[in-house]
PDB file of C-alpha atoms in Angstrom:
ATOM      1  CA  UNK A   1     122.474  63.317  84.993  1.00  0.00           C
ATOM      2  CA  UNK A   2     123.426  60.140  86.107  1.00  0.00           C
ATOM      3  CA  UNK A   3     120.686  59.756  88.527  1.00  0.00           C
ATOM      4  CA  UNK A   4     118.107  60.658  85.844  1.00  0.00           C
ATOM      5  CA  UNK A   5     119.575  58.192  82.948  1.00  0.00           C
ATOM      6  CA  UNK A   6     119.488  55.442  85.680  1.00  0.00           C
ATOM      7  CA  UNK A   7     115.624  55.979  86.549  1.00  0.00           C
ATOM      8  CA  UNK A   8     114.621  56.407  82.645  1.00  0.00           C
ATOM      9  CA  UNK A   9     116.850  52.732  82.455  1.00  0.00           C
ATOM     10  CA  UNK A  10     114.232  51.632  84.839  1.00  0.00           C
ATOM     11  CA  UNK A  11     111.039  52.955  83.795  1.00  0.00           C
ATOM     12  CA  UNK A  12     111.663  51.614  80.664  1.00  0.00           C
ATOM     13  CA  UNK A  13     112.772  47.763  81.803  1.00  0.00           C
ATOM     14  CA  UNK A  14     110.158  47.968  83.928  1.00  0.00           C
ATOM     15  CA  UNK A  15     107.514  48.379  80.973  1.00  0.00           C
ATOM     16  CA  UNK A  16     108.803  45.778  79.619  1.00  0.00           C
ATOM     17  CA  UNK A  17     108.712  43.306  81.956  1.00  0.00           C
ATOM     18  CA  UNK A  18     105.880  41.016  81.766  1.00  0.00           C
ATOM     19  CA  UNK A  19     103.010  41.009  84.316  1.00  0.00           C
ATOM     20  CA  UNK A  20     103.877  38.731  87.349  1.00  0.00           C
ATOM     21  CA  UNK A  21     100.874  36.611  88.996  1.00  0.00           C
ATOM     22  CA  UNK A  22     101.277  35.039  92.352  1.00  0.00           C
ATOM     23  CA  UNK A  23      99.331  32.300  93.575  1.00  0.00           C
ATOM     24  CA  UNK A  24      96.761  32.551  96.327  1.00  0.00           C
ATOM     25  CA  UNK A  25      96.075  29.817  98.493  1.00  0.00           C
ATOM     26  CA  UNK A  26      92.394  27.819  98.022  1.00  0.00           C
ATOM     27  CA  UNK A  27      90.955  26.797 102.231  1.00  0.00           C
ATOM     28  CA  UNK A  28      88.117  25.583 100.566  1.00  0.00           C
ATOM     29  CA  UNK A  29      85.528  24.642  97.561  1.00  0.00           C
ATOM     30  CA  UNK A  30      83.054  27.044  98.769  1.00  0.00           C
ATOM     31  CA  UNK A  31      85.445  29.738  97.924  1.00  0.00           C
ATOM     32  CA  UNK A  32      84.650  28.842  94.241  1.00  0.00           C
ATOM     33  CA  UNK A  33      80.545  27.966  94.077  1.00  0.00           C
ATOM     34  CA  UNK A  34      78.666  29.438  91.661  1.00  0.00           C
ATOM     35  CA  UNK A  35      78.670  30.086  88.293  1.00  0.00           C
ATOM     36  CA  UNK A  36      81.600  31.365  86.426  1.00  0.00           C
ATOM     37  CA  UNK A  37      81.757  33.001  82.833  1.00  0.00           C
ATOM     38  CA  UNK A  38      85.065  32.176  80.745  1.00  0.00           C
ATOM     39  CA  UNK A  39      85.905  35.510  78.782  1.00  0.00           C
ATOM     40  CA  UNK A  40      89.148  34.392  77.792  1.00  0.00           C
ATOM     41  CA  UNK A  41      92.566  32.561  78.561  1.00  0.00           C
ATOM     42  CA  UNK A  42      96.400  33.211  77.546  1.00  0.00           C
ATOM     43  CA  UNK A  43      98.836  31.086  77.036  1.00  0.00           C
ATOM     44  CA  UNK A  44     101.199  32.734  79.643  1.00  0.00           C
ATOM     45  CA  UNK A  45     101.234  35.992  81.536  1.00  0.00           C
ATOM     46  CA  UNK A  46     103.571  37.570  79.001  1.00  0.00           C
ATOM     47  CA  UNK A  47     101.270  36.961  76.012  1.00  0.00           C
ATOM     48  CA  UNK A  48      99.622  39.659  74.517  1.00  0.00           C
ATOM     49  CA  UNK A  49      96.950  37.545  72.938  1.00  0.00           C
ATOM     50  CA  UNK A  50      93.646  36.775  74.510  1.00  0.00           C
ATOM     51  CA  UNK A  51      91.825  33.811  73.423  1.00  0.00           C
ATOM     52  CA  UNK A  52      87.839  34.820  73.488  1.00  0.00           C
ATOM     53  CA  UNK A  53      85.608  32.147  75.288  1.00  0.00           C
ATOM     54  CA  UNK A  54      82.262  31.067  75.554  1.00  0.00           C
ATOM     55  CA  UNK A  55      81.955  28.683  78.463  1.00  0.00           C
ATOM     56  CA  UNK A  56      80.339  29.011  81.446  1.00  0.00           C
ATOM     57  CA  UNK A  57      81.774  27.011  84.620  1.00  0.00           C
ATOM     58  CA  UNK A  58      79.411  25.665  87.319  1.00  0.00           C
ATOM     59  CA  UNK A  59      80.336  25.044  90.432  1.00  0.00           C
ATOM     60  CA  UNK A  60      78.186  23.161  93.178  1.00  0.00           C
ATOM     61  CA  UNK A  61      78.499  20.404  95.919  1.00  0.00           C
ATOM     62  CA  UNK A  62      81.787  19.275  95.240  1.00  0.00           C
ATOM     63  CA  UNK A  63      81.031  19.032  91.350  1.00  0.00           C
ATOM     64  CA  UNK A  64      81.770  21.158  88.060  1.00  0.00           C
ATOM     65  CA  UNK A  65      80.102  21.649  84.837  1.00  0.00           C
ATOM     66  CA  UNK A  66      81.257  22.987  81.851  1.00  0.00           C
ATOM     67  CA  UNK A  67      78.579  24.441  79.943  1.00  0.00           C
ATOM     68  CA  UNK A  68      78.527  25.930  76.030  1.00  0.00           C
ATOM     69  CA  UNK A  69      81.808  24.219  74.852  1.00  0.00           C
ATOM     70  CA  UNK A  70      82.370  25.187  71.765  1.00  0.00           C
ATOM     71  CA  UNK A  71      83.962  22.558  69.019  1.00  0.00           C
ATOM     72  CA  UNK A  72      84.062  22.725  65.579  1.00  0.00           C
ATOM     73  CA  UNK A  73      81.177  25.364  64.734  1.00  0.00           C
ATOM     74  CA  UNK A  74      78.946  23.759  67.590  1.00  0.00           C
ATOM     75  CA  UNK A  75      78.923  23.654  71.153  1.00  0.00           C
ATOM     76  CA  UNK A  76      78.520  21.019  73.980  1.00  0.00           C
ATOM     77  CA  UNK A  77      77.837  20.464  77.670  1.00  0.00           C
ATOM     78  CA  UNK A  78      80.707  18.436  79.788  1.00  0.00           C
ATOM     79  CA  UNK A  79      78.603  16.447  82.185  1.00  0.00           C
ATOM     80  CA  UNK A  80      79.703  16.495  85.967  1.00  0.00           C
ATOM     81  CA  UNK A  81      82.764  16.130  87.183  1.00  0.00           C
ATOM     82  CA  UNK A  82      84.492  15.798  91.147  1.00  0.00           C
ATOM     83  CA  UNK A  83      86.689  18.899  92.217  1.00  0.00           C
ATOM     84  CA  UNK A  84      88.413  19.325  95.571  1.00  0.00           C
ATOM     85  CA  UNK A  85      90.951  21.687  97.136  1.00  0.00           C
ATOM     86  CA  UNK A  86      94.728  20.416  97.712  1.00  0.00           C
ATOM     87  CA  UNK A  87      97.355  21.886  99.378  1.00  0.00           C
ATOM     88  CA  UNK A  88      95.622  25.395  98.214  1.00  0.00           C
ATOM     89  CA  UNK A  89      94.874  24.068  94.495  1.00  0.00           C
ATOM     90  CA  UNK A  90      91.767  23.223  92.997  1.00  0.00           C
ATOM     91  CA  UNK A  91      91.545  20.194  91.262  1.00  0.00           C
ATOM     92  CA  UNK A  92      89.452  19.416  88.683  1.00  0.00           C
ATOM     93  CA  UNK A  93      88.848  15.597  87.636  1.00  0.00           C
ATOM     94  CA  UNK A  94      89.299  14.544  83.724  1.00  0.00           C
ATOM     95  CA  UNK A  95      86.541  13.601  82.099  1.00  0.00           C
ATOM     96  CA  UNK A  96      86.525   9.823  82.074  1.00  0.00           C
ATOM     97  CA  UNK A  97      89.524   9.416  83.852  1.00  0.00           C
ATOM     98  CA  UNK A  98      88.901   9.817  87.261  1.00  0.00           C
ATOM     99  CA  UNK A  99      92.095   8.910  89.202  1.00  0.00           C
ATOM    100  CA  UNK A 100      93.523  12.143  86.830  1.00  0.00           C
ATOM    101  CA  UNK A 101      93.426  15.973  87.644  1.00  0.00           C
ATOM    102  CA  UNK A 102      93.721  19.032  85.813  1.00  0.00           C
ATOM    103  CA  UNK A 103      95.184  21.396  88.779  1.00  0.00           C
ATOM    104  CA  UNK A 104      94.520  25.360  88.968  1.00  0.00           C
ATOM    105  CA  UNK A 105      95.960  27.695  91.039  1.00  0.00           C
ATOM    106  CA  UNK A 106      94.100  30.945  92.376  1.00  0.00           C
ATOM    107  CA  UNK A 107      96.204  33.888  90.708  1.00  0.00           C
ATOM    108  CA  UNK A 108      92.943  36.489  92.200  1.00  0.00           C
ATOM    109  CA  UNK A 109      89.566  36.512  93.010  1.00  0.00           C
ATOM    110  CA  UNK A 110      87.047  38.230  94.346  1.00  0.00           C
ATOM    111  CA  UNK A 111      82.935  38.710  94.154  1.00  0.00           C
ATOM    112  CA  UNK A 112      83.101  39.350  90.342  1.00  0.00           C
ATOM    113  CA  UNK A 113      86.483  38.282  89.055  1.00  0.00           C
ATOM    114  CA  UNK A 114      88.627  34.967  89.208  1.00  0.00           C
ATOM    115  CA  UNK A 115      91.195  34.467  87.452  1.00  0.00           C
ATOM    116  CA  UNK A 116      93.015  30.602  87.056  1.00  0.00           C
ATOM    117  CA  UNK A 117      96.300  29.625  86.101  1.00  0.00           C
ATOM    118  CA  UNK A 118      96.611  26.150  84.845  1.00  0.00           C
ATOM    119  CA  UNK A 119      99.658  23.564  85.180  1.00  0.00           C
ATOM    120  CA  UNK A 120     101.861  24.854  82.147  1.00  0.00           C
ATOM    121  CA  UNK A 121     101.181  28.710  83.286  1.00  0.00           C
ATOM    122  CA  UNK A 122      97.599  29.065  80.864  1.00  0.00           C
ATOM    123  CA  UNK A 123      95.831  31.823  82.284  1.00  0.00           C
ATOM    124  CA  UNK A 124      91.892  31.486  82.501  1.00  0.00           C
ATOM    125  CA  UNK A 125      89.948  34.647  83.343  1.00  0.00           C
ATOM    126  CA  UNK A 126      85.972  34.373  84.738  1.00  0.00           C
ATOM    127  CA  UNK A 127      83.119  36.862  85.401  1.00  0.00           C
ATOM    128  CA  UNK A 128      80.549  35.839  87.948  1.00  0.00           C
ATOM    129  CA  UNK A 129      77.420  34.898  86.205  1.00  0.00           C
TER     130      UNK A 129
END
């Protein structure tokens, strides 16, 4: 009885645990290229709540473009920015300040799914366009 109380203790802290996301390590840009549909981000991996999204990431040639920002009822295009790989992280230059990164780690990927977590542990999930 004890045996069976101790593995229903288990099931259930188990289902309640939140999802767990390790990093994989970036060797290169190319592992990225292309074009990348934002469906949505969470704050954390233990949120429940998915933020919807509508842009579209392009990358090429050492450069990324976020396309169909949307902002206030309208949307915009961020022109080109640099992004490199370090020490297994991408890093994405801020827009007008170019000596300062956003950095993303590679939680999974492969040819139709990426998925990005951000500094502060923001989840961003992609579709390949």
């Amino acid at each position: 009885m004890k045996k069976i109380n101790a593995a229903v203790i288990l099931l259930g802290l188990s289902l309640c645990a939140p999802a767990v996301y390790a990093d994989i390590t970036l060797q290169a840009k190319d592992e990225v290229n292309g074009s990348w549909k934002l469906d949505h981000t969470k704050k954390n991996a233990a949120s429940e709540e998915n933020l919807m999204r509508e842009d579209t990431w392009n990358f090429k040639d050492g450069k990324v473009t976020i396309l169909h920002i949307p902002r206030d009822g309208v949307f915009y295009d961020q022109p080109p920015v640099n992004y490199e790989v370090e020490d297994g992280k991408l890093k994405i230059s801020i827009l007008g300040r170019p000596d300062k990164y956003d950095v993303y780690s590679l939680v999974e990927k492969n040819d139709k799914n990426m998925t990005l977590k951000g500094k502060f542990g923001d989840l961003y999930f992609f579709n390949k366009k």
